[in-house]
PDB file of C-alpha atoms in Angstrom:
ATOM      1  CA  UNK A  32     -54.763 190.225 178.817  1.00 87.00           C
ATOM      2  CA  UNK A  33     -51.052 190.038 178.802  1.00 91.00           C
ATOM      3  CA  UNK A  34     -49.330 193.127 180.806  1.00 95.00           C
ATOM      4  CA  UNK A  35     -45.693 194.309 180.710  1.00 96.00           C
ATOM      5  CA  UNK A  36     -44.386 196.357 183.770  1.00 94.00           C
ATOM      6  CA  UNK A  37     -41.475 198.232 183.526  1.00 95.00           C
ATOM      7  CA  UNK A  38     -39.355 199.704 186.447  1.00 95.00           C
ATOM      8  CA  UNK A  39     -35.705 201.303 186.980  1.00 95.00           C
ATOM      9  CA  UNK A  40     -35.645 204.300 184.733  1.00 92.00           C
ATOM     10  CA  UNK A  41     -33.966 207.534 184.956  1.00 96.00           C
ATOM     11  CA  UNK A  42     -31.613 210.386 184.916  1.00 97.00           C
ATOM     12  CA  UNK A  43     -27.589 209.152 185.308  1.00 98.00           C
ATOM     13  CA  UNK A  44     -24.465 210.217 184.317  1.00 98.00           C
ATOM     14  CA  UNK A  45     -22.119 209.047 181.592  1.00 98.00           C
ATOM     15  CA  UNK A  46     -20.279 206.157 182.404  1.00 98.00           C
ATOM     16  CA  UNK A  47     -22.773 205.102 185.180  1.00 98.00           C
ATOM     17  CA  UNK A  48     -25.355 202.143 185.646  1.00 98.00           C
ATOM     18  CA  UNK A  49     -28.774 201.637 185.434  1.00 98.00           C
ATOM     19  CA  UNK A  50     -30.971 198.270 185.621  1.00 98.00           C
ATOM     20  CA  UNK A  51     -34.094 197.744 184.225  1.00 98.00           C
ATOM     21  CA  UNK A  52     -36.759 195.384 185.279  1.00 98.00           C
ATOM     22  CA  UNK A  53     -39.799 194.338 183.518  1.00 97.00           C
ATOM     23  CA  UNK A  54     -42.307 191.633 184.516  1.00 96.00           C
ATOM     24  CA  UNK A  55     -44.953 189.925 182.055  1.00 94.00           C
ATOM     25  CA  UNK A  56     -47.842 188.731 183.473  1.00 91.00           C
ATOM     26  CA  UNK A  57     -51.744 187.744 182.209  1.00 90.00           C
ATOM     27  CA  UNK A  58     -51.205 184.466 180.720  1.00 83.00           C
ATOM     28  CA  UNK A  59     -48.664 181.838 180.783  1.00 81.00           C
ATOM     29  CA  UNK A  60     -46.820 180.929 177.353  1.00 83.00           C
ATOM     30  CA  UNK A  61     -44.325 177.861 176.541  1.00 80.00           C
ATOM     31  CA  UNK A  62     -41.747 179.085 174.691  1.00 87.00           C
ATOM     32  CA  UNK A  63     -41.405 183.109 174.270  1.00 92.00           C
ATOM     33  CA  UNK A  64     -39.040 185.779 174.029  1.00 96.00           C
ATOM     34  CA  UNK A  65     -38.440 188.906 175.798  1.00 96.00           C
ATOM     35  CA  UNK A  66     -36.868 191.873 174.746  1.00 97.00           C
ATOM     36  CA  UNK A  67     -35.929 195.731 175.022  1.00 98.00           C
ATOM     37  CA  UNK A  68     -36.547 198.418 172.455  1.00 98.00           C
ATOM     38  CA  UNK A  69     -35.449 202.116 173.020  1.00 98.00           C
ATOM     39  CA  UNK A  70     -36.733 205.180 171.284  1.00 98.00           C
ATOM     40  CA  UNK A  71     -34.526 208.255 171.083  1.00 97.00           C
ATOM     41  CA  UNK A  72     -36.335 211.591 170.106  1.00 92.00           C
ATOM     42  CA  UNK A  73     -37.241 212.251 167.148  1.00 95.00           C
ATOM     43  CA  UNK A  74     -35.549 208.591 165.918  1.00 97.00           C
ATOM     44  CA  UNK A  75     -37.314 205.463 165.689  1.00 97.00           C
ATOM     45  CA  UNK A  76     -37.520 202.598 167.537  1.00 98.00           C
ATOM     46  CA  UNK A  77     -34.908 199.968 167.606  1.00 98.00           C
ATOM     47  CA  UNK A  78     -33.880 196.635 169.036  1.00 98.00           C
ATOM     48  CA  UNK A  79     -31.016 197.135 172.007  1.00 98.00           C
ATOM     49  CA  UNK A  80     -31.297 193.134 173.205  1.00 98.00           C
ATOM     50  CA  UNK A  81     -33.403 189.838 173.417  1.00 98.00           C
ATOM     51  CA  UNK A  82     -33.818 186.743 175.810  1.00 97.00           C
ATOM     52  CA  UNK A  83     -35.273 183.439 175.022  1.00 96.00           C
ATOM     53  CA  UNK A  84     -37.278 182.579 178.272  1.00 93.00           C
ATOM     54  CA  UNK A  85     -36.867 178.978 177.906  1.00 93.00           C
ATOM     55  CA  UNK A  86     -32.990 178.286 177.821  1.00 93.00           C
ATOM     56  CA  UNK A  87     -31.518 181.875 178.160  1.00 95.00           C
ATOM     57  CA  UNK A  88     -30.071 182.486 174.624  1.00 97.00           C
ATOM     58  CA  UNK A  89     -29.423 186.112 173.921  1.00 98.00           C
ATOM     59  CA  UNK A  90     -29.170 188.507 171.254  1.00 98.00           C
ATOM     60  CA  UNK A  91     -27.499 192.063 171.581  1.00 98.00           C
ATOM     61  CA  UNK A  92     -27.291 195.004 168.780  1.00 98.00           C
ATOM     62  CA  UNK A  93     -23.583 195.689 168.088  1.00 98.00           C
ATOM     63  CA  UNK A  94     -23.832 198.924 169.734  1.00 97.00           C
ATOM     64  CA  UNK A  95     -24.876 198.082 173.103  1.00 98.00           C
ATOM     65  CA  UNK A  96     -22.574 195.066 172.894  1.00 98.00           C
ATOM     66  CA  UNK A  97     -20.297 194.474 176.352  1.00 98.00           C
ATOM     67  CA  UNK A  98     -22.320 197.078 178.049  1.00 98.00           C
ATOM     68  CA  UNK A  99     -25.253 195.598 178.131  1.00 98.00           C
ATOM     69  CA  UNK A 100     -26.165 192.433 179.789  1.00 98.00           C
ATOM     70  CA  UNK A 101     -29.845 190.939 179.407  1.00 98.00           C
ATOM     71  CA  UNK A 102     -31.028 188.743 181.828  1.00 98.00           C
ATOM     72  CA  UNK A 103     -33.892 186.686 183.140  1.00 96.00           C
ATOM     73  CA  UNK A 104     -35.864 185.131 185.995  1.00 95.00           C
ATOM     74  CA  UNK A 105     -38.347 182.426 184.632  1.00 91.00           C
ATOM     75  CA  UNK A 106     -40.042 182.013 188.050  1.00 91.00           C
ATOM     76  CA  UNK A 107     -40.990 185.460 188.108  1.00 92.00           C
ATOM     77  CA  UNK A 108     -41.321 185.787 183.880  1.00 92.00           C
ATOM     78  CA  UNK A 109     -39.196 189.250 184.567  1.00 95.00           C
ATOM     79  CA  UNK A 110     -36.461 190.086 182.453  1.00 97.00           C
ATOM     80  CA  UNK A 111     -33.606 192.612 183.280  1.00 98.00           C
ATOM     81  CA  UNK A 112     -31.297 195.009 180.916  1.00 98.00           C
ATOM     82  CA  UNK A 113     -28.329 196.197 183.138  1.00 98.00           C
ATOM     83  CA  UNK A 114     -26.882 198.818 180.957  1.00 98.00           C
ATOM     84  CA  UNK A 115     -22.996 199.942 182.507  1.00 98.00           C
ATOM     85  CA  UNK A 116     -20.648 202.511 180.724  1.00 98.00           C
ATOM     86  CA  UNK A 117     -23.621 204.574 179.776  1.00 98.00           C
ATOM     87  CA  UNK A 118     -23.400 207.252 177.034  1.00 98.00           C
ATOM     88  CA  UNK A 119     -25.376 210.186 176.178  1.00 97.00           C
ATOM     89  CA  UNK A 120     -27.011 208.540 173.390  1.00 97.00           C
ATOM     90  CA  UNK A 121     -28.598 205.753 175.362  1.00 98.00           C
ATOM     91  CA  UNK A 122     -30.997 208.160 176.193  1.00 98.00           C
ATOM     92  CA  UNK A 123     -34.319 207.046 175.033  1.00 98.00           C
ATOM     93  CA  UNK A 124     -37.896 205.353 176.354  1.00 98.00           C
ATOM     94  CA  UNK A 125     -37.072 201.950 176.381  1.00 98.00           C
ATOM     95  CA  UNK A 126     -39.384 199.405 175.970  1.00 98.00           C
ATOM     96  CA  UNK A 127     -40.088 195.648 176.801  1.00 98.00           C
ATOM     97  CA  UNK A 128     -41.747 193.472 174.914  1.00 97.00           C
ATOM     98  CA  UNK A 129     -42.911 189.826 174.223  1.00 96.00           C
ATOM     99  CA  UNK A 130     -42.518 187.642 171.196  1.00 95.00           C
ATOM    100  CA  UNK A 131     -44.886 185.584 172.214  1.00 92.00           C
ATOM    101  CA  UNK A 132     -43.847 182.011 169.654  1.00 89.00           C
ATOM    102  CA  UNK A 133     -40.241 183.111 169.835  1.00 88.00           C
ATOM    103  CA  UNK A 134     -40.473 184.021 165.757  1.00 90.00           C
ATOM    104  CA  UNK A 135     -39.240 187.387 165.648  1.00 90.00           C
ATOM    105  CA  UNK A 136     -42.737 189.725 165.955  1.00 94.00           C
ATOM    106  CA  UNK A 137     -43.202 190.832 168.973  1.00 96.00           C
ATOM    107  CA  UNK A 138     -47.020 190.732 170.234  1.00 94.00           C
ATOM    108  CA  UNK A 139     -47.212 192.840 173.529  1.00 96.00           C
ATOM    109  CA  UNK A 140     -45.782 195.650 174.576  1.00 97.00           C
ATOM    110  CA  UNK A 141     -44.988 198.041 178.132  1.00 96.00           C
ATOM    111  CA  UNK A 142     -45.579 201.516 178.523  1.00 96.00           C
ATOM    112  CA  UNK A 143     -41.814 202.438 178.458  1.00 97.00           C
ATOM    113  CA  UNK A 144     -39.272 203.989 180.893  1.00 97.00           C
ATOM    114  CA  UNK A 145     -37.487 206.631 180.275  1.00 97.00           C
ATOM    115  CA  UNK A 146     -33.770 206.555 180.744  1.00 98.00           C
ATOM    116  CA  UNK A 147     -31.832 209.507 180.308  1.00 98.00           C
ATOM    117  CA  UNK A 148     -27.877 209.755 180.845  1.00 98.00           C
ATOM    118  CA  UNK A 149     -26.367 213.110 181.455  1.00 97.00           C
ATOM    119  CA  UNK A 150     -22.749 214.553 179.819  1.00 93.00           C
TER     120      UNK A 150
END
């Protein structure tokens, strides 16, 4: 049973920082991608950023683009979203998930953390 822990939510201003952590654990896989989802209210979820596990590549949507960096630690199969130059509508429950063949559906998902940025 694959599990997803998120950490490093919560309440900052515009224009600040906040880093998110989440570790995947359960089962080992060979070549997978992580990635972070965010779900404003009342809005749907949408894809903020991906890393492939294996060599690193990212993948960024245009609007969180040179704000956001994604990052990894393979040892530890934990991925990291440091979001700078925050904005009011970042604010959202942002998710992590697993693509767990690196083909673009993503299989397993965490509970969310909610990140909310003040004006």
């Amino acid at each position: 049973q694959v599990q997803l822990v998120e950490s490093g939510g919560g309440l900052v201003q515009a224009g600040g920082s906040v880093r998110l952590s989440c570790s995947a654990s359960g089962r080992t896989f060979s070549d997978h991608v992580m990635g972070w989802f965010r779900q404003a209210p009342g809005k749907e979820r949408i894809f903020v950023a991906h890393i492939r596990m294996i060599d690193g590549s990212t993948y960024y949507t245009n609007s969180v683009k040179g704000r956001f960096t994604i990052s990894r630690d393979s040892a530890k199969n934990t991925v990291y979203l440091q979001m700078n130059s925050l904005k009011p509508e970042d604010t959202a429950v942002y998710y992590c998930a697993v693509d767990d063949h690196a083909d673009g559906s993503y299989e397993y998902w965490g509970q969310g953390t909610q990140v909310t940025v003040s004006s």
